[in-house]
Amino acid sequence: SSNKLVLAMLGADENIHDYDFSEFIKNGWAVLAVDYIGNAFERERFTIYPPSLGYANYNKNELYTIAEHPQKTCWYVWTTVCLRSFTFAESEGFSRVAALGVNLGGSTVIKAAALSDFPVCAASLFSPGFFPPSDDVDKLSERVSVSVDGYAHMYKIPFFQICCSNDVDSSLDRISELNEQAA
């Protein structure tokens, strides 16, 4: 049995069941696709967050709202889910784990890959969901702790970023800045 695994955190609107992982599997990698967005998009199967973590359910209109504490945000919970997925993969005997994040899943992978020594490499496809610019001082602690911007200098592993010049949030410049900050 192989000790290689790709941990996939897809975009919020992507259904895990619709994604084709066959290339990874043909090349000897197991795949762990993590459903982290909770009850959204009227899917039949989804992660069930308890009512006390209801803010972890994806809600496009509340993604960037201020919380009483950064730990009370979907971003924090989703990153925690990614970190716990690393722990699960290790407990199952996988020692060569690559993390793949798509769109908002890229945000969780960026943060988790900076915080964990476990993955051997990571990649983010398309924009990871940058927080909109703001001069609001009240948003500063949340932005620093749950936005991707503060994590690039912490990378200890190779990190690959693919983006499009026409991403809907015009993130090409922000991704370039993020990569410039990487250690």
Short mmCIF file of C-alpha atoms in Angstrom, two decimals:
data_model
loop_
_atom_site.label_atom_id
_atom_site.label_comp_id
_atom_site.label_asym_id
_atom_site.label_seq_id
_atom_site.Cartn_x
_atom_site.Cartn_y
_atom_site.Cartn_z
CA SER A 1 0.00 0.00 0.00
CA SER A 2 1.14 3.52 -0.79
CA ASN A 3 2.05 6.10 1.81
CA LYS A 4 1.16 8.98 -0.54
CA LEU A 5 -2.03 11.03 -0.25
CA VAL A 6 -3.47 14.17 -1.80
CA LEU A 7 -5.64 16.06 0.65
CA ALA A 8 -8.12 18.13 -1.41
CA MET A 9 -10.03 21.15 -0.15
CA LEU A 10 -12.22 22.13 -3.11
CA GLY A 11 -14.00 25.39 -3.79
CA ALA A 12 -17.14 26.03 -1.76
CA ASP A 13 -19.43 25.62 -4.75
CA GLU A 14 -17.73 22.46 -6.05
CA ASN A 15 -19.33 19.14 -5.23
CA ILE A 16 -16.73 16.58 -4.14
CA HIS A 17 -18.62 13.90 -6.07
CA ASP A 18 -18.20 15.80 -9.35
CA TYR A 19 -14.41 16.19 -9.14
CA ASP A 20 -12.17 13.83 -11.10
CA PHE A 21 -9.25 12.59 -9.00
CA SER A 22 -8.36 9.71 -11.32
CA GLU A 23 -4.97 11.16 -12.36
CA PHE A 24 -3.81 11.17 -8.75
CA ILE A 25 -5.07 7.63 -8.20
CA LYS A 26 -3.50 6.33 -11.44
CA ASN A 27 -0.17 7.72 -10.23
CA GLY A 28 -0.33 5.89 -6.90
CA TRP A 29 -1.72 8.66 -4.69
CA ALA A 30 -4.71 8.10 -2.43
CA VAL A 31 -7.11 11.06 -2.23
CA LEU A 32 -8.89 12.50 0.78
CA ALA A 33 -11.46 15.07 -0.43
CA VAL A 34 -12.66 17.04 2.58
CA ASP A 35 -16.15 18.51 2.81
CA TYR A 36 -15.68 21.56 5.00
CA ILE A 37 -18.36 24.06 3.95
CA GLY A 38 -21.25 22.56 5.88
CA ASN A 39 -24.89 22.86 4.92
CA ALA A 40 -24.80 24.84 1.68
CA PHE A 41 -25.96 24.51 -1.92
CA GLU A 42 -28.78 22.10 -0.94
CA ARG A 43 -26.53 19.06 -1.16
CA GLU A 44 -27.76 15.71 0.01
CA ARG A 45 -24.60 14.99 2.01
CA PHE A 46 -22.56 17.60 3.84
CA THR A 47 -20.53 18.23 6.98
CA ILE A 48 -22.91 18.78 9.88
CA TYR A 49 -21.67 21.52 12.17
CA PRO A 50 -23.44 21.74 15.54
CA PRO A 51 -25.54 24.87 16.12
CA SER A 52 -22.73 26.39 18.20
CA LEU A 53 -20.55 26.30 15.05
CA GLY A 54 -23.31 27.38 12.66
CA TYR A 55 -21.10 30.23 11.42
CA ALA A 56 -18.90 27.55 9.78
CA ASN A 57 -21.62 26.80 7.22
CA TYR A 58 -20.74 28.58 3.97
CA ASN A 59 -22.69 31.79 3.49
CA LYS A 60 -21.53 34.00 0.63
CA ASN A 61 -23.13 37.09 2.18
CA GLU A 62 -21.34 36.68 5.51
CA LEU A 63 -17.87 35.49 4.46
CA TYR A 64 -16.15 38.72 5.44
CA THR A 65 -18.32 39.97 8.29
CA ILE A 66 -16.76 40.91 11.61
CA ALA A 67 -17.00 38.31 14.35
CA GLU A 68 -16.68 38.82 18.10
CA HIS A 69 -13.41 36.87 17.91
CA PRO A 70 -11.39 35.50 14.96
CA GLN A 71 -12.03 31.95 16.23
CA LYS A 72 -15.74 32.55 15.63
CA THR A 73 -15.32 32.65 11.85
CA CYS A 74 -15.80 30.09 9.13
CA TRP A 75 -12.18 30.71 8.07
CA TYR A 76 -10.85 29.53 11.42
CA VAL A 77 -13.07 26.45 11.51
CA TRP A 78 -12.24 25.50 7.93
CA THR A 79 -8.50 25.76 8.60
CA THR A 80 -8.97 23.63 11.71
CA VAL A 81 -10.78 21.03 9.60
CA CYS A 82 -7.82 20.97 7.20
CA LEU A 83 -5.35 20.57 10.07
CA ARG A 84 -7.44 17.75 11.56
CA SER A 85 -7.45 16.12 8.11
CA PHE A 86 -3.64 16.12 8.20
CA THR A 87 -3.84 14.41 11.59
CA PHE A 88 -6.27 11.83 10.23
CA ALA A 89 -4.05 11.13 7.20
CA GLU A 90 -1.05 10.62 9.48
CA SER A 91 -3.05 8.29 11.74
CA GLU A 92 -3.92 6.20 8.68
CA GLY A 93 -0.23 5.71 7.87
CA PHE A 94 0.24 8.30 5.14
CA SER A 95 3.61 10.01 5.40
CA ARG A 96 3.83 11.82 2.06
CA VAL A 97 0.84 14.16 1.99
CA ALA A 98 0.32 16.92 -0.55
CA ALA A 99 -2.37 19.52 0.11
CA LEU A 100 -4.46 20.89 -2.77
CA GLY A 101 -6.84 23.81 -2.31
CA VAL A 102 -9.19 25.20 -4.95
CA ASN A 103 -10.65 28.71 -4.64
CA LEU A 104 -11.75 29.16 -0.98
CA GLY A 105 -10.25 25.74 -0.28
CA GLY A 106 -6.95 27.38 -1.22
CA SER A 107 -7.29 29.69 1.76
CA THR A 108 -7.53 26.76 4.16
CA VAL A 109 -4.58 25.03 2.51
CA ILE A 110 -2.43 28.18 2.57
CA LYS A 111 -2.98 28.62 6.31
CA ALA A 112 -2.78 24.94 7.26
CA ALA A 113 0.40 24.41 5.19
CA ALA A 114 2.00 27.35 6.98
CA LEU A 115 1.01 26.04 10.41
CA SER A 116 1.76 22.34 10.00
CA ASP A 117 5.03 20.52 9.46
CA PHE A 118 3.24 17.45 8.12
CA PRO A 119 2.52 18.05 4.39
CA VAL A 120 5.45 17.70 1.99
CA CYS A 121 4.08 20.30 -0.45
CA ALA A 122 0.94 22.29 -1.19
CA ALA A 123 -0.82 24.01 -4.06
CA SER A 124 -3.60 26.52 -4.41
CA LEU A 125 -5.59 26.81 -7.62
CA PHE A 126 -7.23 30.13 -8.48
CA SER A 127 -7.98 32.85 -5.97
CA PRO A 128 -8.08 31.69 -2.35
CA GLY A 129 -10.65 34.33 -1.39
CA PHE A 130 -8.78 37.45 -0.36
CA PHE A 131 -10.46 39.69 2.18
CA PRO A 132 -11.70 42.91 0.56
CA PRO A 133 -9.53 45.97 1.26
CA SER A 134 -10.55 47.92 4.36
CA ASP A 135 -9.21 50.74 6.50
CA ASP A 136 -11.50 49.71 9.37
CA VAL A 137 -9.33 49.27 12.48
CA ASP A 138 -11.98 47.00 14.05
CA LYS A 139 -11.37 44.45 11.28
CA LEU A 140 -7.60 44.40 11.74
CA SER A 141 -7.24 41.52 14.24
CA GLU A 142 -9.59 39.31 12.26
CA ARG A 143 -7.84 40.09 9.00
CA VAL A 144 -4.42 39.37 10.47
CA SER A 145 -5.45 36.06 12.00
CA VAL A 146 -7.75 34.50 9.40
CA SER A 147 -6.80 36.12 6.09
CA VAL A 148 -4.11 34.38 4.03
CA ASP A 149 -1.84 37.43 3.91
CA GLY A 150 -0.19 36.81 7.27
CA TYR A 151 0.82 33.21 6.58
CA ALA A 152 3.10 33.30 3.53
CA HIS A 153 6.26 34.08 5.51
CA MET A 154 5.65 30.91 7.59
CA TYR A 155 5.88 28.36 4.75
CA LYS A 156 8.37 25.57 5.36
CA ILE A 157 7.39 23.50 2.33
CA PRO A 158 7.20 24.11 -1.42
CA PHE A 159 3.99 25.96 -2.23
CA PHE A 160 2.66 26.27 -5.78
CA GLN A 161 0.06 28.91 -6.69
CA ILE A 162 -1.89 28.84 -9.94
CA CYS A 163 -4.10 31.78 -10.75
CA CYS A 164 -5.81 33.43 -13.69
CA SER A 165 -5.31 36.99 -14.76
CA ASN A 166 -9.09 37.25 -15.03
CA ASP A 167 -10.09 35.78 -11.63
CA VAL A 168 -13.39 37.35 -10.60
CA ASP A 169 -11.81 39.17 -7.63
CA SER A 170 -8.86 40.49 -9.69
CA SER A 171 -6.49 38.66 -7.35
CA LEU A 172 -3.45 38.31 -9.62
CA ASP A 173 -1.63 41.21 -7.93
CA ARG A 174 -2.55 39.99 -4.44
CA ILE A 175 -1.31 36.47 -5.24
CA SER A 176 1.95 37.94 -6.58
CA GLU A 177 2.34 39.91 -3.34
CA LEU A 178 1.55 36.80 -1.29
CA ASN A 179 4.25 34.82 -3.09
CA GLU A 180 6.78 37.64 -2.65
CA GLN A 181 6.22 37.40 1.12
CA ALA A 182 6.97 33.66 1.17
CA ALA A 183 10.13 32.62 2.97
#
